[in-house]
Short mmCIF file of C-alpha atoms and ligand atoms in Angstrom, two decimals:
data_model
loop_
_atom_site.label_atom_id
_atom_site.label_comp_id
_atom_site.label_asym_id
_atom_site.label_seq_id
_atom_site.Cartn_x
_atom_site.Cartn_y
_atom_site.Cartn_z
CA MET A 1 28.23 -15.88 -19.44
CA SER A 2 26.88 -19.22 -20.02
CA GLU A 3 22.74 -19.85 -19.56
CA PRO A 4 21.31 -23.04 -17.58
CA ALA A 5 20.97 -25.89 -20.01
CA ALA A 6 17.44 -26.63 -20.75
CA PRO A 7 16.61 -29.96 -18.34
CA ALA A 8 16.03 -33.06 -20.70
CA PRO A 9 12.06 -33.66 -22.36
CA GLN A 10 10.38 -35.50 -19.83
CA ALA A 11 7.25 -37.81 -20.07
CA LEU A 12 3.72 -36.68 -20.20
CA PRO A 13 2.58 -37.79 -16.55
CA VAL A 14 5.39 -36.93 -15.21
CA ARG A 15 5.27 -33.57 -16.62
CA LEU A 16 1.96 -33.69 -15.02
CA VAL A 17 2.04 -34.49 -12.13
CA GLY A 18 5.31 -31.56 -11.53
CA THR A 19 2.58 -28.73 -12.69
CA VAL A 20 0.20 -30.03 -10.33
CA GLY A 21 2.82 -30.33 -8.15
CA ALA A 22 3.89 -26.37 -9.14
CA VAL A 23 0.56 -25.11 -8.57
CA THR A 24 -0.59 -27.08 -5.45
CA LEU A 25 2.76 -25.45 -3.69
CA ASP A 26 1.74 -21.75 -5.13
CA VAL A 27 -1.98 -22.27 -4.08
CA MET A 28 -0.25 -23.20 -0.57
CA ALA A 29 2.12 -20.47 -0.55
CA ALA A 30 -0.50 -17.63 -1.76
CA LEU A 31 -2.92 -19.23 1.08
CA GLY A 32 -0.03 -18.89 3.81
CA ARG A 33 0.38 -15.48 2.40
CA PHE A 34 -3.07 -14.40 2.90
CA GLY A 35 -3.28 -16.00 6.55
CA ALA A 36 -0.12 -14.36 7.73
CA PHE A 37 -1.04 -11.10 6.43
CA LEU A 38 -3.73 -11.61 8.85
CA GLY A 39 -1.91 -12.64 11.68
CA ASP A 40 0.08 -9.66 11.41
CA ALA A 41 -2.84 -7.31 11.30
CA VAL A 42 -4.21 -8.70 14.53
CA ALA A 43 -0.62 -8.74 15.98
CA HIS A 44 -0.71 -4.55 15.54
CA LEU A 45 -3.71 -4.77 17.24
CA PHE A 46 -2.21 -4.82 20.56
CA ILE A 47 1.26 -3.93 19.75
CA PRO A 48 0.56 0.59 20.49
CA PRO A 49 0.79 2.70 19.20
CA PHE A 50 -2.86 2.82 17.58
CA LYS A 51 -3.54 5.10 15.07
CA LEU A 52 -6.58 6.80 16.40
CA ARG A 53 -7.18 9.35 13.52
CA GLN A 54 -6.80 7.01 10.49
CA LEU A 55 -9.28 4.56 12.38
CA LEU A 56 -11.76 7.43 12.85
CA ASP A 57 -11.16 8.35 8.78
CA ARG A 58 -11.66 4.51 7.92
CA ILE A 59 -14.63 4.60 10.08
CA HIS A 60 -16.03 7.39 7.94
CA PHE A 61 -14.96 5.87 4.65
CA ILE A 62 -16.27 2.56 5.36
CA GLY A 63 -19.81 3.18 7.91
CA PHE A 64 -20.81 6.56 7.64
CA ARG A 65 -20.08 7.03 3.33
CA SER A 66 -22.40 3.94 2.86
CA LEU A 67 -25.10 4.53 5.25
CA THR A 68 -27.26 6.08 2.06
CA ILE A 69 -27.08 3.22 -0.15
CA VAL A 70 -27.40 0.52 3.09
CA ILE A 71 -30.81 2.58 4.15
CA LEU A 72 -31.92 2.59 -0.07
CA THR A 73 -31.27 -1.03 -0.45
CA GLY A 74 -32.65 -1.65 3.42
CA ALA A 75 -36.08 0.11 2.76
CA PHE A 76 -36.38 -2.31 -0.92
CA THR A 77 -35.26 -5.51 0.45
CA GLY A 78 -37.79 -5.21 3.54
CA MET A 79 -40.33 -4.38 1.02
CA VAL A 80 -39.85 -6.73 -1.51
CA LEU A 81 -39.73 -8.68 0.93
CA GLY A 82 -42.87 -7.47 2.37
CA LEU A 83 -44.72 -8.26 -1.30
CA GLN A 84 -43.46 -11.35 -2.03
CA VAL A 85 -44.26 -13.41 1.31
CA PHE A 86 -47.31 -11.36 1.95
CA LEU A 87 -48.28 -13.14 -1.60
CA THR A 88 -47.21 -16.57 -0.64
CA LEU A 89 -48.39 -16.39 3.29
CA SER A 90 -51.87 -15.52 2.08
CA ARG A 91 -52.50 -18.48 0.02
CA PHE A 92 -51.61 -20.30 3.26
CA GLY A 93 -54.01 -17.77 4.74
CA SER A 94 -51.28 -17.02 7.47
CA GLU A 95 -50.63 -13.47 6.64
CA ALA A 96 -50.48 -13.28 10.30
CA PHE A 97 -47.14 -14.38 10.30
CA LEU A 98 -45.28 -11.93 7.65
CA GLY A 99 -44.08 -10.42 10.02
CA PRO A 100 -41.79 -12.49 11.95
CA ALA A 101 -41.06 -14.27 8.63
CA VAL A 102 -39.86 -10.51 7.35
CA ALA A 103 -37.79 -9.86 10.20
CA LEU A 104 -36.45 -13.43 10.60
CA THR A 105 -35.07 -13.33 7.05
CA LEU A 106 -33.62 -10.34 7.41
CA ILE A 107 -32.21 -10.60 11.08
CA ARG A 108 -30.20 -14.48 10.18
CA GLU A 109 -29.78 -13.69 6.24
CA LEU A 110 -30.54 -11.36 4.47
CA GLY A 111 -28.57 -8.10 5.98
CA PRO A 112 -25.71 -9.32 6.78
CA VAL A 113 -25.48 -10.70 3.50
CA LEU A 114 -26.57 -7.74 1.44
CA CYS A 115 -25.28 -5.51 3.32
CA ALA A 116 -22.08 -7.02 3.28
CA LEU A 117 -22.30 -7.07 -0.48
CA ILE A 118 -23.64 -3.56 -1.08
CA VAL A 119 -20.38 -2.38 0.99
CA THR A 120 -17.71 -4.54 -0.26
CA GLY A 121 -18.74 -2.51 -3.94
CA ARG A 122 -19.11 0.97 -2.27
CA ALA A 123 -16.04 1.06 -0.25
CA GLY A 124 -13.83 -2.61 -0.61
CA SER A 125 -13.96 -2.08 -3.60
CA ALA A 126 -12.44 2.06 -3.08
CA LEU A 127 -10.09 0.40 -0.38
CA THR A 128 -8.56 -1.96 -2.39
CA ALA A 129 -8.25 0.46 -5.23
CA GLU A 130 -6.17 3.21 -3.14
CA ILE A 131 -4.40 1.19 -1.01
CA GLY A 132 -3.22 -0.26 -4.29
CA ILE A 133 -1.95 3.57 -5.74
CA MET A 134 -0.36 3.89 -2.62
CA ARG A 135 1.87 0.71 -3.58
CA ILE A 136 2.24 1.52 -7.46
CA SER A 137 3.41 4.84 -6.65
CA GLU A 138 6.06 3.70 -3.77
CA GLN A 139 3.64 5.17 -1.08
CA ILE A 140 3.74 2.10 1.01
CA ASP A 141 7.83 1.79 0.33
CA ALA A 142 7.93 6.02 1.41
CA LEU A 143 6.12 4.72 4.92
CA THR A 144 8.18 1.49 5.26
CA VAL A 145 12.08 3.49 4.55
CA MET A 146 10.41 6.06 7.32
CA ALA A 147 10.53 2.78 9.39
CA LEU A 148 6.49 2.86 9.64
CA ASN A 149 5.06 0.11 9.80
CA PRO A 150 2.65 -0.01 6.31
CA THR A 151 0.32 -2.56 7.77
CA ARG A 152 -0.07 -0.27 11.29
CA TYR A 153 -1.22 2.34 9.12
CA LEU A 154 -3.19 0.87 6.31
CA VAL A 155 -4.19 -2.63 7.28
CA VAL A 156 -5.26 -2.33 10.76
CA PRO A 157 -7.66 0.95 10.78
CA PRO A 158 -10.00 -1.14 8.22
CA ILE A 159 -10.14 -4.47 10.04
CA VAL A 160 -11.30 -2.27 13.26
CA ALA A 161 -13.46 -0.09 11.22
CA GLY A 162 -15.00 -3.06 9.75
CA LEU A 163 -15.28 -4.99 12.66
CA LEU A 164 -17.13 -2.10 14.24
CA THR A 165 -19.25 -0.53 11.59
CA PHE A 166 -20.22 -3.74 10.35
CA PRO A 167 -22.96 -4.98 12.98
CA LEU A 168 -24.26 -1.53 13.04
CA MET A 169 -24.56 -0.96 9.48
CA THR A 170 -26.39 -4.30 9.28
CA ALA A 171 -28.46 -3.61 11.97
CA LEU A 172 -29.50 -0.36 10.50
CA PHE A 173 -30.37 -2.39 7.39
CA ASP A 174 -32.89 -4.87 9.28
CA VAL A 175 -34.40 -1.90 10.97
CA VAL A 176 -35.15 0.03 7.95
CA GLY A 177 -36.01 -3.20 5.87
CA ILE A 178 -38.14 -4.35 8.79
CA PHE A 179 -40.25 -0.88 8.52
CA GLY A 180 -39.86 -1.40 4.58
CA GLY A 181 -41.84 -4.46 4.80
CA TYR A 182 -44.37 -2.57 7.24
CA LEU A 183 -45.22 -0.23 4.85
CA VAL A 184 -46.17 -2.66 1.87
CA SER A 185 -48.29 -5.10 4.28
CA VAL A 186 -49.57 -2.76 6.70
CA GLU A 187 -50.22 0.96 4.50
CA LEU A 188 -50.53 -0.59 1.06
CA LEU A 189 -52.00 -4.87 1.37
CA GLY A 190 -53.91 -3.94 4.73
CA LEU A 191 -52.53 -5.65 7.54
CA SER A 192 -53.06 -4.91 10.80
CA SER A 193 -49.64 -2.98 12.79
CA GLY A 194 -50.64 -4.93 15.71
CA THR A 195 -50.01 -8.25 14.00
CA TYR A 196 -46.87 -7.87 11.96
CA PHE A 197 -45.49 -5.95 15.03
CA GLY A 198 -46.87 -8.18 17.75
CA GLU A 199 -46.08 -11.85 16.39
CA MET A 200 -42.46 -10.71 15.54
CA GLN A 201 -42.29 -9.98 19.09
CA ASN A 202 -43.30 -14.21 19.64
CA PHE A 203 -41.40 -15.16 17.28
CA VAL A 204 -37.54 -13.77 16.55
CA ASP A 205 -35.46 -13.83 20.05
CA MET A 206 -32.30 -13.03 20.78
CA THR A 207 -29.78 -16.36 19.19
CA ASP A 208 -31.59 -15.25 15.72
CA ILE A 209 -30.32 -11.39 16.80
CA MET A 210 -26.81 -12.94 17.35
CA THR A 211 -26.57 -15.22 14.05
CA GLY A 212 -26.88 -11.86 12.45
CA PHE A 213 -24.41 -10.11 14.62
CA TRP A 214 -21.92 -12.72 14.43
CA LYS A 215 -22.23 -12.92 10.35
CA ALA A 216 -22.24 -9.34 10.03
CA LEU A 217 -19.17 -9.48 12.54
CA SER A 218 -17.09 -12.12 10.56
CA PHE A 219 -18.09 -10.21 7.30
CA GLY A 220 -16.52 -7.23 8.54
CA VAL A 221 -12.99 -8.52 9.10
CA ILE A 222 -13.54 -10.58 5.92
CA VAL A 223 -14.34 -7.60 3.40
CA SER A 224 -11.28 -5.75 5.37
CA TRP A 225 -8.94 -8.32 5.36
CA VAL A 226 -9.69 -9.26 1.46
CA CYS A 227 -9.69 -5.23 -0.01
CA THR A 228 -6.62 -4.32 1.84
CA TYR A 229 -4.67 -7.89 0.88
CA LYS A 230 -5.54 -7.38 -2.96
CA GLY A 231 -4.76 -3.36 -2.86
CA PHE A 232 -1.02 -4.50 -0.47
CA HIS A 233 -0.17 -6.94 -3.09
CA CYS A 234 -1.67 -5.30 -6.47
CA GLY A 235 0.47 -6.01 -9.77
CA HIS A 236 2.24 -3.06 -11.57
CA GLY A 237 0.60 -0.33 -13.37
CA ALA A 238 -2.83 0.72 -13.85
CA GLU A 239 -4.09 -2.56 -14.74
CA GLY A 240 -2.42 -4.12 -11.41
CA VAL A 241 -4.83 -1.81 -9.51
CA ALA A 242 -7.89 -2.93 -11.97
CA ARG A 243 -7.22 -6.57 -11.57
CA ALA A 244 -6.47 -6.37 -8.07
CA THR A 245 -9.36 -4.35 -7.58
CA THR A 246 -12.03 -7.05 -9.00
CA GLN A 247 -10.27 -9.82 -7.49
CA ALA A 248 -11.39 -8.11 -3.94
CA VAL A 249 -14.61 -7.76 -5.09
CA VAL A 250 -14.93 -11.33 -6.23
CA LEU A 251 -13.33 -12.87 -3.70
CA SER A 252 -14.71 -10.71 -0.86
CA SER A 253 -18.51 -11.69 -2.49
CA VAL A 254 -17.30 -15.58 -2.51
CA LEU A 255 -15.91 -15.69 0.70
CA ILE A 256 -18.96 -14.06 2.25
CA LEU A 257 -21.26 -16.56 0.48
CA VAL A 258 -19.47 -19.35 1.36
CA TRP A 259 -19.06 -18.18 4.98
CA ASP A 260 -22.98 -17.34 5.42
CA TYR A 261 -23.44 -20.96 4.26
CA PHE A 262 -20.79 -22.17 7.09
CA LEU A 263 -22.02 -19.78 10.12
CA GLY A 264 -25.77 -20.60 8.74
CA SER A 265 -25.19 -24.44 9.81
CA VAL A 266 -22.92 -24.46 12.62
CA LEU A 267 -24.79 -21.09 14.60
CA PRO A 268 -28.56 -22.06 16.06
CA MET B 1 29.49 4.46 5.25
CA ILE B 2 27.50 1.67 2.55
CA ARG B 3 29.13 -1.48 1.25
CA VAL B 4 27.50 -3.62 -1.16
CA GLU B 5 29.38 -6.89 -1.61
CA ASP B 6 28.58 -8.98 -4.35
CA LEU B 7 24.81 -8.58 -4.84
CA HIS B 8 23.29 -10.91 -6.87
CA ARG B 9 18.91 -10.52 -7.93
CA ALA B 10 16.62 -11.92 -10.47
CA PHE B 11 12.85 -11.64 -11.34
CA GLY B 12 11.99 -14.62 -12.57
CA GLY B 13 14.94 -15.83 -15.62
CA GLN B 14 15.74 -12.12 -15.64
CA ARG B 15 19.19 -11.49 -13.52
CA VAL B 16 19.34 -7.81 -12.41
CA LEU B 17 22.19 -7.61 -10.25
CA ARG B 18 25.38 -9.65 -11.15
CA GLY B 19 27.21 -9.90 -8.32
CA LEU B 20 27.32 -6.02 -7.94
CA THR B 21 30.06 -4.89 -5.52
CA LEU B 22 30.39 -1.21 -4.35
CA GLN B 23 31.06 1.53 -1.42
CA VAL B 24 30.15 4.95 0.03
CA ALA B 25 32.52 6.84 1.99
CA PRO B 26 30.72 9.05 4.58
CA GLY B 27 29.80 12.31 3.46
CA GLU B 28 30.35 11.70 0.00
CA ILE B 29 27.95 12.29 -2.78
CA MET B 30 27.82 8.71 -4.85
CA VAL B 31 25.86 9.10 -8.26
CA VAL B 32 24.88 6.08 -9.90
CA ILE B 33 24.31 6.26 -13.85
CA GLY B 34 23.09 3.49 -15.83
CA ARG B 35 20.31 3.11 -18.50
CA SER B 36 16.85 2.98 -17.91
CA GLY B 37 15.74 -0.73 -16.87
CA GLY B 38 19.58 -2.00 -15.78
CA GLY B 39 18.61 -2.44 -12.37
CA LYS B 40 19.38 1.31 -10.39
CA SER B 41 16.25 1.81 -8.66
CA VAL B 42 16.55 -2.64 -7.44
CA LEU B 43 19.99 -1.39 -6.32
CA LEU B 44 18.30 1.28 -4.11
CA LYS B 45 15.59 -0.85 -2.98
CA HIS B 46 18.14 -2.89 -1.47
CA LEU B 47 20.16 -0.52 0.01
CA LEU B 48 16.89 0.21 1.94
CA GLY B 49 15.88 -3.31 2.71
CA LEU B 50 12.79 -2.63 0.70
CA LEU B 51 14.30 -6.05 -1.46
CA ARG B 52 16.51 -8.30 -0.53
CA PRO B 53 19.32 -10.31 -2.43
CA ASP B 54 19.80 -13.78 -3.24
CA SER B 55 23.84 -13.85 -2.66
CA GLY B 56 25.54 -10.72 -1.25
CA ARG B 57 25.39 -8.38 1.44
CA VAL B 58 24.65 -5.24 2.10
CA VAL B 59 26.85 -3.68 5.73
CA VAL B 60 25.52 0.16 6.31
CA ASN B 61 28.19 1.55 9.63
CA GLY B 62 29.12 -1.82 10.14
CA THR B 63 25.59 -3.72 10.11
CA ASP B 64 24.79 -6.36 7.93
CA ILE B 65 21.59 -5.59 7.02
CA THR B 66 20.80 -8.39 4.37
CA HIS B 67 18.83 -10.32 6.46
CA LEU B 68 17.28 -8.22 9.05
CA ARG B 69 13.89 -7.30 9.52
CA GLY B 70 11.84 -5.25 11.84
CA PRO B 71 13.17 -3.33 14.58
CA ALA B 72 16.40 -3.71 14.14
CA LEU B 73 16.13 -2.54 10.08
CA ASP B 74 14.29 -0.30 11.56
CA ARG B 75 16.76 1.06 13.17
CA ILE B 76 18.67 1.60 10.96
CA ARG B 77 15.97 3.62 8.72
CA GLU B 78 15.67 6.25 10.81
CA ARG B 79 18.61 7.54 9.77
CA TYR B 80 17.27 7.31 6.12
CA GLY B 81 16.05 10.08 3.82
CA VAL B 82 14.66 8.85 0.61
CA VAL B 83 13.63 10.64 -2.05
CA PHE B 84 11.62 8.07 -4.55
CA GLN B 85 11.15 7.93 -8.35
CA GLY B 86 7.56 9.20 -8.10
CA GLY B 87 8.06 11.34 -4.96
CA ALA B 88 5.91 8.76 -3.17
CA LEU B 89 3.89 12.19 -1.90
CA PHE B 90 0.69 11.07 0.40
CA ASP B 91 -2.10 11.87 -1.73
CA SER B 92 -4.59 11.90 1.19
CA MET B 93 -2.64 14.91 2.47
CA SER B 94 -1.56 18.38 2.36
CA VAL B 95 1.74 19.18 0.87
CA PHE B 96 2.64 20.70 4.62
CA ASP B 97 1.58 17.03 6.41
CA ASN B 98 3.59 15.47 4.03
CA VAL B 99 6.69 17.13 4.86
CA ALA B 100 5.46 16.95 8.64
CA PHE B 101 4.64 13.31 8.86
CA PRO B 102 7.96 11.96 9.49
CA LEU B 103 8.26 14.53 12.23
CA ARG B 104 4.83 14.27 13.91
CA GLU B 105 5.09 9.91 13.66
CA LYS B 106 8.38 9.55 14.43
CA THR B 107 9.21 12.16 16.86
CA ARG B 108 8.44 13.94 19.93
CA LEU B 109 8.79 17.07 19.39
CA ARG B 110 5.79 20.35 20.04
CA SER B 111 3.56 20.99 17.07
CA ARG B 112 4.56 24.58 16.84
CA GLU B 113 8.17 23.18 16.51
CA ILE B 114 7.20 20.99 14.13
CA THR B 115 5.52 23.85 12.16
CA GLY B 116 8.79 25.99 12.09
CA ARG B 117 10.45 23.36 11.08
CA VAL B 118 8.22 22.12 7.59
CA GLU B 119 7.97 25.61 6.87
CA GLU B 120 11.80 26.54 7.07
CA LYS B 121 12.75 23.73 5.07
CA LEU B 122 9.86 24.51 2.23
CA ASP B 123 11.36 27.64 2.29
CA GLN B 124 14.55 25.62 1.80
CA VAL B 125 13.52 24.36 -1.58
CA GLY B 126 11.54 27.50 -2.35
CA LEU B 127 8.04 26.25 -1.67
CA ALA B 128 6.81 28.81 0.90
CA GLY B 129 3.88 29.34 1.16
CA MET B 130 2.47 26.00 -0.97
CA GLY B 131 1.41 23.89 2.23
CA HIS B 132 -1.63 24.13 1.90
CA LYS B 133 -1.94 22.48 -1.79
CA ASN B 134 -2.23 19.11 -2.41
CA PRO B 135 -0.21 16.98 -4.25
CA ALA B 136 -2.37 16.58 -6.98
CA GLU B 137 -2.46 20.12 -8.07
CA ILE B 138 0.97 20.93 -8.29
CA SER B 139 3.44 20.40 -10.79
CA GLY B 140 6.41 17.58 -10.98
CA GLY B 141 8.86 19.93 -10.39
CA MET B 142 7.13 21.26 -7.52
CA ARG B 143 5.97 17.03 -6.08
CA LYS B 144 10.65 16.99 -6.56
CA ARG B 145 11.04 19.50 -4.13
CA VAL B 146 8.13 18.46 -1.80
CA ALA B 147 9.44 15.02 -1.57
CA ILE B 148 13.01 16.04 -1.10
CA ALA B 149 11.74 18.40 1.52
CA ARG B 150 10.29 15.93 2.93
CA ALA B 151 13.23 13.53 2.87
CA LEU B 152 15.78 16.39 4.51
CA VAL B 153 13.12 17.37 7.30
CA THR B 154 14.42 15.00 9.65
CA GLU B 155 17.66 15.67 9.43
CA PRO B 156 19.28 12.25 7.73
CA GLU B 157 22.71 11.04 7.63
CA VAL B 158 22.32 8.98 4.55
CA VAL B 159 19.72 10.39 1.61
CA PHE B 160 19.22 8.36 -1.43
CA PHE B 161 18.08 9.51 -4.47
CA ASP B 162 16.25 8.02 -6.56
CA GLU B 163 16.55 10.19 -10.41
CA PRO B 164 15.31 13.25 -9.02
CA THR B 165 15.37 15.33 -11.84
CA THR B 166 14.40 13.02 -14.38
CA GLY B 167 11.54 14.30 -16.78
CA LEU B 168 12.58 18.41 -15.73
CA ASP B 169 13.27 20.95 -18.00
CA PRO B 170 17.18 22.09 -17.66
CA ILE B 171 16.56 25.01 -15.32
CA LEU B 172 14.62 23.01 -12.48
CA VAL B 173 17.51 19.88 -12.84
CA ASN B 174 19.93 22.74 -12.11
CA THR B 175 17.87 24.52 -9.32
CA ILE B 176 17.35 21.37 -7.87
CA HIS B 177 20.79 19.65 -8.12
CA HIS B 178 22.16 23.31 -6.52
CA LEU B 179 19.50 22.64 -3.64
CA ILE B 180 21.04 18.74 -3.07
CA LEU B 181 24.35 20.49 -3.33
CA GLY B 182 23.42 23.11 -0.86
CA MET B 183 22.17 20.99 1.65
CA HIS B 184 24.63 18.89 1.10
CA ARG B 185 27.12 21.50 2.30
CA LYS B 186 24.98 22.36 5.31
CA PHE B 187 24.11 19.35 6.60
CA ARG B 188 27.32 16.65 5.40
CA PHE B 189 24.32 13.80 4.92
CA THR B 190 26.15 10.57 2.35
CA ALA B 191 23.97 10.90 -0.54
CA VAL B 192 23.60 7.92 -2.94
CA MET B 193 21.77 9.19 -5.88
CA VAL B 194 20.67 7.36 -9.25
CA SER B 195 20.56 10.01 -12.00
CA HIS B 196 21.06 10.29 -16.06
CA GLU B 197 21.10 13.65 -16.14
CA ILE B 198 24.60 14.50 -17.71
CA PRO B 199 26.75 16.37 -18.25
CA GLU B 200 25.24 18.07 -14.82
CA ILE B 201 25.80 15.77 -12.20
CA PHE B 202 30.06 15.89 -12.91
CA GLY B 203 29.27 19.44 -11.23
CA ILE B 204 27.95 17.96 -8.13
CA ALA B 205 29.20 14.31 -7.83
CA ASP B 206 32.11 13.14 -5.36
CA ARG B 207 32.21 9.81 -7.33
CA VAL B 208 30.03 8.26 -9.91
CA ALA B 209 29.48 5.05 -10.23
CA MET B 210 28.19 3.21 -13.60
CA LEU B 211 25.86 0.09 -13.45
CA HIS B 212 26.38 -1.93 -16.82
CA ASP B 213 24.52 -5.65 -17.18
CA GLY B 214 24.01 -6.01 -13.77
CA VAL B 215 27.80 -4.65 -12.22
CA ILE B 216 29.41 -1.54 -11.08
CA VAL B 217 32.08 -1.73 -15.18
CA GLU B 218 33.49 1.77 -13.98
CA GLN B 219 33.41 4.05 -10.68
CA GLY B 220 35.17 7.07 -9.47
CA THR B 221 35.88 10.82 -9.89
CA PRO B 222 33.86 12.94 -12.06
CA ASP B 223 37.16 13.25 -14.14
CA VAL B 224 38.08 9.66 -14.37
CA ILE B 225 35.13 8.59 -15.88
CA GLN B 226 34.95 11.53 -18.02
CA GLY B 227 38.20 10.44 -18.97
CA SER B 228 37.54 6.66 -18.82
CA ALA B 229 38.82 4.33 -21.18
CA ASN B 230 35.79 2.27 -21.34
CA PRO B 231 33.79 1.84 -24.37
CA ILE B 232 30.57 1.45 -22.83
CA VAL B 233 31.24 4.57 -20.02
CA GLN B 234 32.43 6.73 -23.72
CA GLN B 235 29.39 5.71 -24.91
CA PHE B 236 27.34 6.65 -22.07
CA VAL B 237 29.13 9.47 -21.39
CA ARG B 238 28.80 10.99 -24.93
CA GLY B 239 25.24 9.56 -25.65
CA ASP B 240 25.90 8.06 -28.96
CA VAL B 241 23.51 5.66 -30.89
CA GLU B 242 27.01 3.17 -32.32
CA GLY B 243 29.01 1.32 -30.17
CA ALA B 244 28.96 -1.19 -27.57
CA LEU B 245 25.41 -0.25 -25.81
CA ARG B 246 22.46 -1.45 -28.21
CA PRO B 247 18.99 0.09 -27.67
CA ALA B 248 17.18 -1.56 -25.01
N1 ADP C 301 9.40 -5.98 -8.40
C1 ADP C 301 9.98 -6.13 -9.72
N2 ADP C 301 9.75 -7.83 -10.23
C2 ADP C 301 10.17 -7.71 -11.62
N3 ADP C 301 10.70 -7.31 -12.00
C3 ADP C 301 11.37 -6.09 -11.59
C4 ADP C 301 11.33 -5.67 -10.07
N4 ADP C 301 11.20 -4.32 -10.23
C5 ADP C 301 12.22 -4.01 -10.98
N5 ADP C 301 12.10 -5.29 -12.18
C6 ADP C 301 12.76 -5.13 -13.42
O1 ADP C 301 14.27 -5.11 -13.04
C7 ADP C 301 15.12 -4.32 -14.18
C8 ADP C 301 15.35 -3.28 -13.69
O2 ADP C 301 14.34 -2.31 -12.85
P1 ADP C 301 14.78 -0.94 -12.46
O3 ADP C 301 15.52 -1.10 -11.04
O4 ADP C 301 13.35 -0.02 -11.71
O5 ADP C 301 15.75 0.27 -13.66
P2 ADP C 301 16.32 1.29 -13.19
O6 ADP C 301 17.45 1.17 -14.11
O7 ADP C 301 15.58 2.18 -15.03
O8 ADP C 301 15.74 2.16 -12.18
C9 ADP C 301 13.55 -4.17 -15.05
O9 ADP C 301 13.79 -4.44 -16.19
C10 ADP C 301 12.16 -4.47 -14.70
O10 ADP C 301 11.14 -5.08 -14.88
MG1 MG C 302 14.72 3.69 -11.62
#
């Protein structure tokens, strides 16, 4: 049994170029796998049979079970906004614009982003861990050898559930947040309720709401895509699952913020 | 019939399979023995189409599955039943639902018929009345038996067992071997089984193959293996510390 001969030592610049090239190829291959993973899932969106029970379960898991935390953070975000923006605007004597300021901030920006970040922590991490454990305990292999496509059972349902639930949760977050702002500015700080809601109707229009909607929709895909991908491709053992979970949360959060900036600059 | 020809597979720089050749005849129980970490599970995963070889071929019933994918590979897998090393039960489902799952997803049987078949299988593996339990609540031996019930409920033509008895007490080992033998007499499937259970497997195998250093170093009936002149096989069968095999 002969071992392959070690390659002759090369000059430093050559090795450097080689290393950079190898890293680039690795990154490109990983990006390719990441994209192909979503492509595969999208293809299975249109190929029956559809797994309705799994979908309902994921809607329950991602959407329904996140309601408490969404309401809680929505309320406090609105209250903090109400307080801080009131303090700022009152310096200019323009408290009248508090309503639209709170509403626009929530609807265009904070609602979709904070909601997505919180659901990533609450449901995305659990999604990665669950799929990762299925991977290391060979449950995904078991599905595969039963001639059942794991993508259909484990990836498509969370992505569809993300698409459906993120806009709804974001809407809830916005509404609760606006009432949180109302609570602080009207009930505590003495702004008139007519001013708070009246000016809101004047300044918030449909394009703002659509901006928030598109953001929420795309965050739903990003979170479920990243979290299922990381679970699917996790390493060995408990450590592999732990690392995949961390990576899923970090990558989802970063992508949410980057994509938010991008959409913010292209959408009206 | 399963034919493995000159299979090579490396992970990184680690060459696990190094030109493995093996044939399994229809209806026989072929037991693959070999040291832990020797690549037995890797071999099984190639037979299942879960791993692709670097070179070599896997032929099942005349179809080369080495590069098969998608629906064509699924048609081969539909005749398979697999008992994974850890059982691989779906832990989001009860025992009953685990066994019913392949029937619900792959057949058009009515729910009454499925219930009947699942209860029959659970009864055959000695787990009647345990259907409502969760995989997490039952013992390792029970989990293996549920996995066997799930693998056999679709009445497959080929059944793969990856260490179905490792880590169980001697009585359970014999129970599961009897179970497999009984099922085999009844359904006449082809079985490929990975096991360390020496000497028990000599009682149930039609043929035994020893995997060592990525190749099959010896194969034949249990008598041939037990009488083998190959020092590696001799040492493995006797479990000697001293000899050609070194602790890994
Ligand atoms: N997916 C994998 N990636 C990297 N190495 C692997 C993989 N699967 C198996 N191996 C390596 O191959 C060797 C054989 O493993 P395995 O087939 O599980 O042994 P066993 O004979 O005990 O079943 C081990 O050293 C293991 O580390
Ligand atoms: Mg193994």
